[in-house]
mmCIF file of C-alpha atoms and ligand atoms in Angstrom:
data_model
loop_
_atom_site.group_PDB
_atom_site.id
_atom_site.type_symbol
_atom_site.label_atom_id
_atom_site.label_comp_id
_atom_site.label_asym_id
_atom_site.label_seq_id
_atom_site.Cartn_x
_atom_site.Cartn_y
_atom_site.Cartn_z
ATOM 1 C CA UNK A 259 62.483 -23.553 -46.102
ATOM 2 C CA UNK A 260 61.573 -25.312 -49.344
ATOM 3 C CA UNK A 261 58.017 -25.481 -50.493
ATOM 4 C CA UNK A 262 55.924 -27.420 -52.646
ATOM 5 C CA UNK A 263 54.053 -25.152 -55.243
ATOM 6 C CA UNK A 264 51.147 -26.215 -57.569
ATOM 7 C CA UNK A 265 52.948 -24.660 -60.459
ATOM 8 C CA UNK A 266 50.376 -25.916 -63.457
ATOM 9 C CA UNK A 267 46.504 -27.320 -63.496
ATOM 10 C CA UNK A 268 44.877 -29.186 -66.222
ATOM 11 C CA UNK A 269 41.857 -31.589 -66.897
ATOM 12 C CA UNK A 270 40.605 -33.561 -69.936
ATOM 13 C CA UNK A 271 36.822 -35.070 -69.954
ATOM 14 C CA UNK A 272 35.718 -37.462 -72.125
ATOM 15 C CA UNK A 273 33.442 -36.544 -75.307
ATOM 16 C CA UNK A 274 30.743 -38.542 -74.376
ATOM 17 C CA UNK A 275 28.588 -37.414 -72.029
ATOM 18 C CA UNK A 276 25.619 -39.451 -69.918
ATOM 19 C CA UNK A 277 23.028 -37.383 -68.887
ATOM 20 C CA UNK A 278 20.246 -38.872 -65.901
ATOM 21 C CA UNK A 279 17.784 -38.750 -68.453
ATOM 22 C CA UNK A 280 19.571 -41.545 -70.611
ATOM 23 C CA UNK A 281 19.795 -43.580 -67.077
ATOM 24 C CA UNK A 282 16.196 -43.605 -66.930
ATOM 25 C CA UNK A 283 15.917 -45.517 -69.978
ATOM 26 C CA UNK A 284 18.663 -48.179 -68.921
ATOM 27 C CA UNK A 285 17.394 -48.942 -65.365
ATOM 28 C CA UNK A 286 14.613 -48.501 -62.977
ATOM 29 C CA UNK A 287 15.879 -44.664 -61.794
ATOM 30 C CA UNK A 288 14.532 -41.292 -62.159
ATOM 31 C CA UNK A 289 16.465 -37.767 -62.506
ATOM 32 C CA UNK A 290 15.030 -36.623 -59.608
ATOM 33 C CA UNK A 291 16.169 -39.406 -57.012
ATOM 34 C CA UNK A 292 19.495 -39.203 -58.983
ATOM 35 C CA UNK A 293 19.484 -35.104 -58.277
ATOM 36 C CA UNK A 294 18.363 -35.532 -54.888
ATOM 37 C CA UNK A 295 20.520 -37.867 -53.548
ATOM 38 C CA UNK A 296 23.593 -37.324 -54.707
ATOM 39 C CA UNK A 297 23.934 -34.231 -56.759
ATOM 40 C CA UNK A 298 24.594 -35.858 -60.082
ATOM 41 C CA UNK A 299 22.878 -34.333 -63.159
ATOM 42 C CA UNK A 300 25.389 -36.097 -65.565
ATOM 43 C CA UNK A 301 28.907 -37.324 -66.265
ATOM 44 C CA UNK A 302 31.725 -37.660 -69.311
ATOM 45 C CA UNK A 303 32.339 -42.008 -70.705
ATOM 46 C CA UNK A 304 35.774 -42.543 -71.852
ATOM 47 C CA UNK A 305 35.443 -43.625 -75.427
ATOM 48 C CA UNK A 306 35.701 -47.168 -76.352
ATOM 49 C CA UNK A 307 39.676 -46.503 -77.707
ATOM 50 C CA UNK A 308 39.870 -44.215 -74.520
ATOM 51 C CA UNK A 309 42.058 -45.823 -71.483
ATOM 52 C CA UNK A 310 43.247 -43.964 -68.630
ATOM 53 C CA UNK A 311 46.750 -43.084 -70.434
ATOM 54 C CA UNK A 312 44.831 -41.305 -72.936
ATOM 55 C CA UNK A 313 43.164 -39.339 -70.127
ATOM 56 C CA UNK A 314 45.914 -38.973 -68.329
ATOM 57 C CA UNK A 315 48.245 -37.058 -71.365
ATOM 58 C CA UNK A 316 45.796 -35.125 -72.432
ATOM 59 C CA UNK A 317 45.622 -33.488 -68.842
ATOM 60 C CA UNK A 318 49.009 -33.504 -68.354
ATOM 61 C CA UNK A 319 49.528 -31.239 -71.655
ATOM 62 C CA UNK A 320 47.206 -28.919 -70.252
ATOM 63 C CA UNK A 321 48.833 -28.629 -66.580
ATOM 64 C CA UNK A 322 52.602 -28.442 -68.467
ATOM 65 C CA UNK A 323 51.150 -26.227 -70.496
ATOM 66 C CA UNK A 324 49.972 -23.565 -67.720
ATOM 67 C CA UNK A 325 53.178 -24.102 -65.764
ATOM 68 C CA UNK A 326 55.390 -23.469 -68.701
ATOM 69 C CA UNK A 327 56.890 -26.680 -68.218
ATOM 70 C CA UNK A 328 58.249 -28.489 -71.122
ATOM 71 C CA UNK A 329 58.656 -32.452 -70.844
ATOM 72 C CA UNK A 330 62.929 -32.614 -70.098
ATOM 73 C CA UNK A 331 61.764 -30.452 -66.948
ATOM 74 C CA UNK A 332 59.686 -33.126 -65.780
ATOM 75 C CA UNK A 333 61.965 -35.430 -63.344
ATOM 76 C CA UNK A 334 59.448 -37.207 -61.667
ATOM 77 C CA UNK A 335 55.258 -38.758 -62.566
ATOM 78 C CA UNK A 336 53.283 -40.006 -59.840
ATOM 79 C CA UNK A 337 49.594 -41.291 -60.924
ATOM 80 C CA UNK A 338 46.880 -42.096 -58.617
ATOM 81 C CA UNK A 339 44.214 -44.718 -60.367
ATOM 82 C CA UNK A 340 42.631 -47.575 -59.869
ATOM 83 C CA UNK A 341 42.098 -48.188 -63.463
ATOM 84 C CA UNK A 342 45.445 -48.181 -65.044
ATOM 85 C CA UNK A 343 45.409 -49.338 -68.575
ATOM 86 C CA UNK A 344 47.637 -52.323 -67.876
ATOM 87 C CA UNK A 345 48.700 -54.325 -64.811
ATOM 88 C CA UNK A 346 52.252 -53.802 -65.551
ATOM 89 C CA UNK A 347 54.107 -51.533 -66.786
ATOM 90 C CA UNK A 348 52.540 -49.235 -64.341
ATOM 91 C CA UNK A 349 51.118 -46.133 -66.133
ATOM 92 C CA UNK A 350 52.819 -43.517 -64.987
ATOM 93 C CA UNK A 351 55.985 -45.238 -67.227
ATOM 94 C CA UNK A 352 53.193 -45.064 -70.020
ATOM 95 C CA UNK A 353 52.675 -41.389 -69.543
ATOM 96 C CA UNK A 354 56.162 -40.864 -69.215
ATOM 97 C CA UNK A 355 56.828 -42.304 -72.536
ATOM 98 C CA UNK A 356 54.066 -40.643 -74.601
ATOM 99 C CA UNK A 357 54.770 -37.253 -73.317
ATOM 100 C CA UNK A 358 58.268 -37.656 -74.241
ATOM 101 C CA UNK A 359 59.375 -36.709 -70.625
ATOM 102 C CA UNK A 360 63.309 -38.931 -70.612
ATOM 103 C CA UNK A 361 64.127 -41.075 -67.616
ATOM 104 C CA UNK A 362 63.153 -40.464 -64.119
ATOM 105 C CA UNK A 363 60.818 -41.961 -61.344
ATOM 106 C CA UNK A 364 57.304 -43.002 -62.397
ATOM 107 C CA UNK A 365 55.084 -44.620 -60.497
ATOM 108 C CA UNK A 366 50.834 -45.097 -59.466
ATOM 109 C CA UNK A 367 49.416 -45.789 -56.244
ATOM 110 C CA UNK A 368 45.930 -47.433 -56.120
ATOM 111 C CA UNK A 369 44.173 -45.798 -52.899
ATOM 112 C CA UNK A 370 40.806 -45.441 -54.571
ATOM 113 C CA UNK A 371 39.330 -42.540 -54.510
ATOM 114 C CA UNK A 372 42.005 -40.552 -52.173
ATOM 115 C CA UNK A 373 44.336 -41.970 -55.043
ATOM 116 C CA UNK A 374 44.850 -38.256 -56.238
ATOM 117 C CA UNK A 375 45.522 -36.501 -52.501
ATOM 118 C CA UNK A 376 48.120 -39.486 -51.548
ATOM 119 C CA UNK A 377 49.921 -38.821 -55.144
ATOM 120 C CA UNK A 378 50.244 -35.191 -54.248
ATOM 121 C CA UNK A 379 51.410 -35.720 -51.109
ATOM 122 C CA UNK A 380 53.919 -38.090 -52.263
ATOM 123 C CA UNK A 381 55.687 -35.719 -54.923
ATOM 124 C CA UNK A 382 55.331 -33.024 -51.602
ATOM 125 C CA UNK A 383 57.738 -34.915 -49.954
ATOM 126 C CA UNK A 384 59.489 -35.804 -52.564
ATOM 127 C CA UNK A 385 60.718 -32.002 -53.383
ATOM 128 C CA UNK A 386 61.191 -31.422 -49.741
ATOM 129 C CA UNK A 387 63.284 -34.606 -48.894
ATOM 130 C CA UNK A 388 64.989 -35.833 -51.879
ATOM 131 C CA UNK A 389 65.539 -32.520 -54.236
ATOM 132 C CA UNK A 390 62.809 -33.517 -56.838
ATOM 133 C CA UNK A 391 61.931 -30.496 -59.063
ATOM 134 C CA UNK A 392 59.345 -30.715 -61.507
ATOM 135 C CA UNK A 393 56.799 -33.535 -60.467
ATOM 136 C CA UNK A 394 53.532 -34.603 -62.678
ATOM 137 C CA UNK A 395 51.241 -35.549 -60.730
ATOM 138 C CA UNK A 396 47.613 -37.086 -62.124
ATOM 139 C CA UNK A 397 44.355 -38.277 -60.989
ATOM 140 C CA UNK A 398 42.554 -40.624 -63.270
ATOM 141 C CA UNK A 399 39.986 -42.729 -63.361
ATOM 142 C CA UNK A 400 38.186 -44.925 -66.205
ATOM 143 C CA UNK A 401 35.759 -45.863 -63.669
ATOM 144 C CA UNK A 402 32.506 -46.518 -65.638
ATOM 145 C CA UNK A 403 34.459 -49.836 -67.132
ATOM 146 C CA UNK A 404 34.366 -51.604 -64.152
ATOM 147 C CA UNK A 405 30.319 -50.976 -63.286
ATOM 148 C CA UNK A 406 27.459 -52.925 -63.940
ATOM 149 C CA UNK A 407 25.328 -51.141 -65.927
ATOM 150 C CA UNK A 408 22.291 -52.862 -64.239
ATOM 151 C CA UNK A 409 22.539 -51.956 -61.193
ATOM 152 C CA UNK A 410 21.006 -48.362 -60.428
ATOM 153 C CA UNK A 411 22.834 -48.656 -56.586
ATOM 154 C CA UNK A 412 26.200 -47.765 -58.524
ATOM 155 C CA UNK A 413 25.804 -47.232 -62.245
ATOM 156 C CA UNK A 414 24.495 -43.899 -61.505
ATOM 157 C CA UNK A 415 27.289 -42.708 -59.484
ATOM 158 C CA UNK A 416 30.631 -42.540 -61.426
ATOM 159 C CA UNK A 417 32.426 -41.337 -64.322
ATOM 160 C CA UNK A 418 35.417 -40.745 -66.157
ATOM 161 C CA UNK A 419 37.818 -37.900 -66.821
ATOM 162 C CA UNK A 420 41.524 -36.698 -65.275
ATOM 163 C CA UNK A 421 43.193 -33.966 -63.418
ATOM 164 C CA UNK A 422 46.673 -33.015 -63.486
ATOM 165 C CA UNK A 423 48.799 -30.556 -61.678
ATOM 166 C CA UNK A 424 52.853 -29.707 -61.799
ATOM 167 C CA UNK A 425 54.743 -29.406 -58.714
ATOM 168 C CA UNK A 426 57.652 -27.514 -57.921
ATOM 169 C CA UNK A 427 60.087 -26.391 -55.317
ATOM 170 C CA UNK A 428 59.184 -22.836 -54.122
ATOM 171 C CA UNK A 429 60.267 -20.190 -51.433
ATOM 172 C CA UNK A 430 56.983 -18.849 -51.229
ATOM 173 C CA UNK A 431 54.331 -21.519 -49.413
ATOM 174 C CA UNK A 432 52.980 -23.473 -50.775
ATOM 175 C CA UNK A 433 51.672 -26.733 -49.616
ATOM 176 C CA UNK A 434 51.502 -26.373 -45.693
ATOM 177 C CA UNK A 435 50.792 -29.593 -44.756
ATOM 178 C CA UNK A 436 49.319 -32.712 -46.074
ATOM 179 C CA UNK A 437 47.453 -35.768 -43.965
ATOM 180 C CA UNK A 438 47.164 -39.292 -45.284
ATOM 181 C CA UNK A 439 45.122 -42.166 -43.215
ATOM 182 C CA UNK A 440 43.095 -45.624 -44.032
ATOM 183 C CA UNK A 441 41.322 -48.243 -41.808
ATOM 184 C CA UNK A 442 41.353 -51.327 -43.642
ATOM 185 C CA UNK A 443 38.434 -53.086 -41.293
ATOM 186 C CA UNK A 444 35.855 -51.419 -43.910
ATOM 187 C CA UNK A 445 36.827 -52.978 -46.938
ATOM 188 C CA UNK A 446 33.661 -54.965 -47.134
ATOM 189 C CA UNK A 447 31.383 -51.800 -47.765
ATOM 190 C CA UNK A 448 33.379 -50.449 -51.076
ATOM 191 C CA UNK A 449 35.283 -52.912 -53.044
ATOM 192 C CA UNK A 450 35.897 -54.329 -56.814
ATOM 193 C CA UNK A 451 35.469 -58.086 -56.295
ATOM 194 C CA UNK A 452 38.382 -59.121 -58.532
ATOM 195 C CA UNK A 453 42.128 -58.384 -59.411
ATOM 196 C CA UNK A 454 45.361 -59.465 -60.873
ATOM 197 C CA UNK A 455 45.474 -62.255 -58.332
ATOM 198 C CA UNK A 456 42.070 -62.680 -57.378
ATOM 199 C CA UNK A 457 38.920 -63.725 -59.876
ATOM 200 C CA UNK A 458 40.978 -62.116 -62.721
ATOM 201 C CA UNK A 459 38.842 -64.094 -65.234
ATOM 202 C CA UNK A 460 35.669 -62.272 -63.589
ATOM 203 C CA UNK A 461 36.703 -58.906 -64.377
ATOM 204 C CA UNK A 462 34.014 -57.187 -66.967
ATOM 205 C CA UNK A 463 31.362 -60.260 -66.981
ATOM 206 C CA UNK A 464 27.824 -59.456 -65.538
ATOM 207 C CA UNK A 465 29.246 -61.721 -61.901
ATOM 208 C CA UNK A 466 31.017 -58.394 -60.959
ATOM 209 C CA UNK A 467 30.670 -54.576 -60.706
ATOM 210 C CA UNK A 468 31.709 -52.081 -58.248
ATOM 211 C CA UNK A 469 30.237 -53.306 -54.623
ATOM 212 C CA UNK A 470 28.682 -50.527 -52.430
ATOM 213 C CA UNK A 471 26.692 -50.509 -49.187
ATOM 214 C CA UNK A 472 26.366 -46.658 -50.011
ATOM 215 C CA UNK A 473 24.801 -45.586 -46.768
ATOM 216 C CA UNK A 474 26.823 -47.109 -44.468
ATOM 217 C CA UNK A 475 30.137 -45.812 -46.736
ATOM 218 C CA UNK A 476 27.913 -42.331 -46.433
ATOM 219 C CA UNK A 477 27.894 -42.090 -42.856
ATOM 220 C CA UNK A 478 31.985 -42.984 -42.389
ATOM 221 C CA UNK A 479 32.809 -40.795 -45.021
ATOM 222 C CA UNK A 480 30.551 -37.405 -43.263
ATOM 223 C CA UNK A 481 32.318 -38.011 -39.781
ATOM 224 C CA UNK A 482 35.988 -39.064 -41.686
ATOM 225 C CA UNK A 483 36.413 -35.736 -44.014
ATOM 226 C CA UNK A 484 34.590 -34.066 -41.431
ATOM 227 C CA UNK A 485 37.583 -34.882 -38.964
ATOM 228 C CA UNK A 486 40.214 -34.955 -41.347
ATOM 229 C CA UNK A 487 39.593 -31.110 -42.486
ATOM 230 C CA UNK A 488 39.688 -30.048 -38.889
ATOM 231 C CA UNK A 489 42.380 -31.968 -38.049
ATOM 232 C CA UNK A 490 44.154 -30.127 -41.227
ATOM 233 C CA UNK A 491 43.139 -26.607 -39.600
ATOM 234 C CA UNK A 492 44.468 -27.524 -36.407
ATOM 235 C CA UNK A 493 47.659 -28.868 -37.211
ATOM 236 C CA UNK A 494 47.999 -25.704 -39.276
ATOM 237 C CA UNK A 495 47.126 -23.136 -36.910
ATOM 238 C CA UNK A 496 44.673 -21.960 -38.835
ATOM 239 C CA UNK A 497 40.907 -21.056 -38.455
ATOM 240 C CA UNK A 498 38.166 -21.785 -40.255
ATOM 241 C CA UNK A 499 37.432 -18.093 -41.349
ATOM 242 C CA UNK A 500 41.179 -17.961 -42.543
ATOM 243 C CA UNK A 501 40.133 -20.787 -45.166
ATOM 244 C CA UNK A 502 39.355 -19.628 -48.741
ATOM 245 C CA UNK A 503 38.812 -22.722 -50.732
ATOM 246 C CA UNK A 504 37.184 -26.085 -49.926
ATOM 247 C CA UNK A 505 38.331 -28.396 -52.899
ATOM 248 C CA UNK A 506 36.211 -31.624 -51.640
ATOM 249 C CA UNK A 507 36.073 -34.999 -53.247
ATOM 250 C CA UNK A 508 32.942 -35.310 -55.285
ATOM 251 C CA UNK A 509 31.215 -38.225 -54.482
ATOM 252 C CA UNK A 510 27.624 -37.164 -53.168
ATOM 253 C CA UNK A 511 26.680 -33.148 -52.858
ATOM 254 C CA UNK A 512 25.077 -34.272 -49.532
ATOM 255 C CA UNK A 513 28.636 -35.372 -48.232
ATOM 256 C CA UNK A 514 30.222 -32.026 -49.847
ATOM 257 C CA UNK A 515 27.223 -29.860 -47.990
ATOM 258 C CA UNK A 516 27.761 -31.764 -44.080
ATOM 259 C CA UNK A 517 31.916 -31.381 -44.346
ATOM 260 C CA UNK A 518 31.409 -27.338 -45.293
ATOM 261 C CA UNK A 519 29.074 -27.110 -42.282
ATOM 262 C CA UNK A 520 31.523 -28.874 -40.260
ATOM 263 C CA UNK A 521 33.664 -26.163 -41.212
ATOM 264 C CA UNK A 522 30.875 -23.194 -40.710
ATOM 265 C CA UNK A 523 31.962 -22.579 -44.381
ATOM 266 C CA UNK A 524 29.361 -21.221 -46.756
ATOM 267 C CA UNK A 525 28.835 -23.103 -49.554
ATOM 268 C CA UNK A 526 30.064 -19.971 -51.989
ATOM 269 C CA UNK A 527 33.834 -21.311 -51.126
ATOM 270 C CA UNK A 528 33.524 -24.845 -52.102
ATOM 271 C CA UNK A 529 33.949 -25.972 -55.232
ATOM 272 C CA UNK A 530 31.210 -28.042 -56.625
ATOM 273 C CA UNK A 531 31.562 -30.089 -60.184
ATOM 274 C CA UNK A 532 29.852 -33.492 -58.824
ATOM 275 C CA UNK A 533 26.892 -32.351 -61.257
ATOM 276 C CA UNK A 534 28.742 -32.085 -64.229
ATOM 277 C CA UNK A 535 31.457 -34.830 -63.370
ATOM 278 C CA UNK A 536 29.578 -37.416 -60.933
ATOM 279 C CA UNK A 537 31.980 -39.250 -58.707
ATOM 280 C CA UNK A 538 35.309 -39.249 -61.209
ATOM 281 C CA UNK A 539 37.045 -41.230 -58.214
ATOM 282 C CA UNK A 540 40.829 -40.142 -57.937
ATOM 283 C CA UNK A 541 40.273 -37.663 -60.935
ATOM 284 C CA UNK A 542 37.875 -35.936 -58.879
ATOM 285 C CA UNK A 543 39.916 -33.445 -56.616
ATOM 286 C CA UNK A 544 42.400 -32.372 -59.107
ATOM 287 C CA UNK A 545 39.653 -31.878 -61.752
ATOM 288 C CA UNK A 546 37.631 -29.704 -59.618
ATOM 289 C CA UNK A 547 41.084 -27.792 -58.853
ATOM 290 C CA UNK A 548 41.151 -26.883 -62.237
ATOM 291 C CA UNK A 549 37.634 -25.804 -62.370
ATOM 292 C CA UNK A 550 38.236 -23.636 -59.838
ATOM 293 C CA UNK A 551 41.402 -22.078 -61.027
ATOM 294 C CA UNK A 552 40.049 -21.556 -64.676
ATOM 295 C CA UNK A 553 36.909 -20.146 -64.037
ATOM 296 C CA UNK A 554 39.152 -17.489 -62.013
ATOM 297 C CA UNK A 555 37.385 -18.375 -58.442
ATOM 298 C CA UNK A 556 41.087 -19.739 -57.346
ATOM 299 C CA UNK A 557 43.769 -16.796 -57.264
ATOM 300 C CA UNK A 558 47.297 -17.483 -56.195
ATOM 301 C CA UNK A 559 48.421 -17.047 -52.873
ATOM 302 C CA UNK A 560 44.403 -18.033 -51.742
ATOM 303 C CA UNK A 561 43.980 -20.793 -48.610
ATOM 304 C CA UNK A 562 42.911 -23.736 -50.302
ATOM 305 C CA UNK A 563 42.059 -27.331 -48.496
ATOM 306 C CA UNK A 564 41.625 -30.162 -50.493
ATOM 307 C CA UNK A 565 40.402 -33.620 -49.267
ATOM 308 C CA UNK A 566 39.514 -37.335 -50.278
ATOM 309 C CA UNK A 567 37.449 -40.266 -48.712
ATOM 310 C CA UNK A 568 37.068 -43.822 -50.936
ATOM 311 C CA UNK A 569 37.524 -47.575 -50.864
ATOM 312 C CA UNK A 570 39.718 -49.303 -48.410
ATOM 313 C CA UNK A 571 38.324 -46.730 -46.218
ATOM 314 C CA UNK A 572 41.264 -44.610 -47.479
ATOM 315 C CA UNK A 573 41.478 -40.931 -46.989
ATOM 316 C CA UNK A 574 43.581 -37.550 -47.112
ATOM 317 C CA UNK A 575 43.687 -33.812 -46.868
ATOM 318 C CA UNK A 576 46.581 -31.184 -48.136
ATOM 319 C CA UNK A 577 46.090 -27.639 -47.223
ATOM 320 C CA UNK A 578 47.851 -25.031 -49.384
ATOM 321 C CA UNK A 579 48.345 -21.779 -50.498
ATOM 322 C CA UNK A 580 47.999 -21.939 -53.905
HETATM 323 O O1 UT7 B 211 33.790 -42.014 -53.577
HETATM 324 C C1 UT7 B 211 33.979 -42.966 -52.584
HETATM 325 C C2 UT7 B 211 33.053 -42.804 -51.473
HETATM 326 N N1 UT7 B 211 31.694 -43.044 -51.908
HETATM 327 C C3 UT7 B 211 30.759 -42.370 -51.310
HETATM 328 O O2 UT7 B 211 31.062 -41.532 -50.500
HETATM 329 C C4 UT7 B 211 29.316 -42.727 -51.594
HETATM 330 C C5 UT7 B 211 28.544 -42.625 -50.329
HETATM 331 N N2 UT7 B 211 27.150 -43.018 -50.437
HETATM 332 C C6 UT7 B 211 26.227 -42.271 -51.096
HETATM 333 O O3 UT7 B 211 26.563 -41.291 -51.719
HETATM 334 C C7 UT7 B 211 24.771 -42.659 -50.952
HETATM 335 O O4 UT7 B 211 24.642 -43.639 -49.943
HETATM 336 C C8 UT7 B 211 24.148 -43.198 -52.267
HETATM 337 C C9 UT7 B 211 23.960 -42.046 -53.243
HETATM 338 C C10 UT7 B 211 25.021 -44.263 -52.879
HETATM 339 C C11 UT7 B 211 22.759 -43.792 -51.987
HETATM 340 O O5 UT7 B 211 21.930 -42.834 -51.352
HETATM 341 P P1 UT7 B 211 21.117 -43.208 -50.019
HETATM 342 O O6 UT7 B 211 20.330 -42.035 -49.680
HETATM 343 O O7 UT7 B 211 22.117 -43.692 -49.006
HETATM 344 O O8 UT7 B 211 20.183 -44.358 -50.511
HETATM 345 P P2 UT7 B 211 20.072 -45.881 -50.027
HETATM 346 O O9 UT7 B 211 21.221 -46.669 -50.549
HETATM 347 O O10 UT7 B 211 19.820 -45.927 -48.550
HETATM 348 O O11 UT7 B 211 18.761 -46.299 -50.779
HETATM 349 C C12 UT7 B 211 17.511 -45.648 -50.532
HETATM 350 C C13 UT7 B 211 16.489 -46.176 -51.516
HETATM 351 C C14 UT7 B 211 16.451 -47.691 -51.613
HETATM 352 O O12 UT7 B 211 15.110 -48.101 -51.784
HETATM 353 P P3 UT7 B 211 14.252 -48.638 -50.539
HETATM 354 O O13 UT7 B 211 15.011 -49.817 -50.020
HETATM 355 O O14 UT7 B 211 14.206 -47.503 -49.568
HETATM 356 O O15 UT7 B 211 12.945 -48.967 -51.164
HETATM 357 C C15 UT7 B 211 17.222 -47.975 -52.880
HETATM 358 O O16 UT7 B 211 16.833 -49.192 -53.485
HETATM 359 O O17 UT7 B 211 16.784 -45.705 -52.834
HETATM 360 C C16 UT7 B 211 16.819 -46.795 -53.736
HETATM 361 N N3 UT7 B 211 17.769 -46.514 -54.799
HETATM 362 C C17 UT7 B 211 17.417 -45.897 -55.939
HETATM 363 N N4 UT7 B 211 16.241 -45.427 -56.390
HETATM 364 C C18 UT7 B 211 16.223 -44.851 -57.606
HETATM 365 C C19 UT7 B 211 19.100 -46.768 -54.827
HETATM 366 N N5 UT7 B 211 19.623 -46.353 -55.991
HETATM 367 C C20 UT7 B 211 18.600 -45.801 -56.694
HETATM 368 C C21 UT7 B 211 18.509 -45.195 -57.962
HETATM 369 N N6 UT7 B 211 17.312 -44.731 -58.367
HETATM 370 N N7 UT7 B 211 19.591 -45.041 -58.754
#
């Protein structure tokens, strides 16, 4: 049986990093409540010059790099964002291009902040159905361009940065299995009120900014990834104890905490980056990958689940040996 194998991580963060303390001098907010209730002690700003392509080839480099991957190997990119720098061309075609990788399938799905686990599960089937062999696949987000920066229910939340990762085929597992779902009845309680066909002329004036009814999105979000990494387990055979890596989305530490209880894991097996990252959207999960790998906490052949909840309600696990 053919696997898919993680053959290559990489992140890039932005220079410019905003720290809680600068928050309390924009809006009515305090490190503390900031700490407290979410986790967040600060998070990288793309540059002004910066879009998500930038981002998004400077991770790449480092993931190629690691895999030993040069760009004619690549035959397939695959980009989860919901800030591409364009509408079209899509800007996995613009990665493609600067990274000099020649003609092959690119393409970016927009599932929020799952954007990254739906990507990766993509290029999974991809190699195991139609022969690919050396996918890109990146998580991005430019995030902090679409927030109002006076409102402390959001502005404190997010920020930007990408993940990549290579994928190959492999003998050896592997990815195991991967789960993809959405309920679109919730997109009310997380949504950017204008698009391409929709209040396009809104975009970036003070009328708009990322829309949250955070508690409501909190308590959907506990009981979905909370199902959706036992589900993953079950499906798998495997139990909890077996598990050596949680690699959760990093939206709120408090969210991060109830899905490791869920999963009587301590939290010594989860990695945690929503301090130094904040909520980094679909660059989130492969970025804390990478953290995980580098710092030498990851080790090959290790049981690792990662997982995603965001906007649409959209969600996702894959489970893997890495
Ligand atoms: O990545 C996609 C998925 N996104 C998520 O999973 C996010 C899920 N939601 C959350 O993480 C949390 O709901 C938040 C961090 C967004 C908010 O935390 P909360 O504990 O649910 O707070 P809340 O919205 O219920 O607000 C509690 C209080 C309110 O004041 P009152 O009405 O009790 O007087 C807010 O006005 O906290 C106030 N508040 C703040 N205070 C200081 C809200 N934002 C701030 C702030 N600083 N930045």
């Amino acid at each position: 049986m053919t696997y898919s194998r993680i053959a290559g991580t990489g992140r890039y963060l932005p220079e410019k990093i905003l720290t809680n303390f600068d928050l309390e001098k924009m809006v009515e907010t305090s490190d503390e409540w900031i700490r407290t209730r979410t986790g967040v002690e600060r998070r990288h700003i793309a540059a002004e010059d910066q879009s998500a392509s930038d981002l998004s080839v400077e991770a790449a480099k480092v993931a190629m790099d690691d895999a030993g991957v040069s760009p004619e190997d690549i035959d397939m990119v695959i980009i989860g964002t919901t800030t591409p720098d364009l509408v079209f061309p899509n800007i996995a075609t613009i990665v493609q291009h600067r990274l000099g990788i020649p003609a092959c399938p690119a393409f970016s799905l927009e599932t929020a902040c799952s954007g990254f686990i739906y990507a990766l599960s993509t290029a999974d089937k991809f190699i195991k159905a139609d022969g690919a062999k050396c996918v890109l696949v990146v998580g991005v987000e430019c995030l902090t361009r679409l927030i109002d920066w006076s409102d402390r229910n959001t502005c404190v939340l997010f920020g930007d940065g990408a993940g990549a990762v290579i994928v190959k085929p492999s003998d050896e597992p592997g990815i195991l299995s991967t789960h993809l779902g959405a309920d679109g009845q919730y997109k009310d309680l997380l949504y950017y009120p204008s698009g391409p066909s929709r209040d396009l002329d809104k975009a970036g004036t003070k009328e708009v900014g990322i829309m949250m009814t955070g508690n409501e999105v909190f308590k959907v979000a506990v009981k979905t990834l909370g199902n959706v990494a036992t589900k993953a387990l079950e499906d798998a055979g495997i139990e909890q104890s077996e598990l050596d890596w949680l690699v959760p989305h990093q939206a709120n530490i408090r969210i991060i905490q109830a899905t490791a209880k869920r999963l009587d894991l301590p939290m010594e097996k989860v990695i945690v980056t929503v301090q130094d990252h904040g909520n980094t959207s679909a660059a989130s999960v492969p970025m804390a990958l990478d953290v995980g790998v580098r710092d030498g906490r990851i080790k090959r052949g290790q049981l690792v689940l990662m997982e995603a909840f965001g906007g649409g309600f959209t969600w996702g696990s894959v489970l893997m040996r890495f």
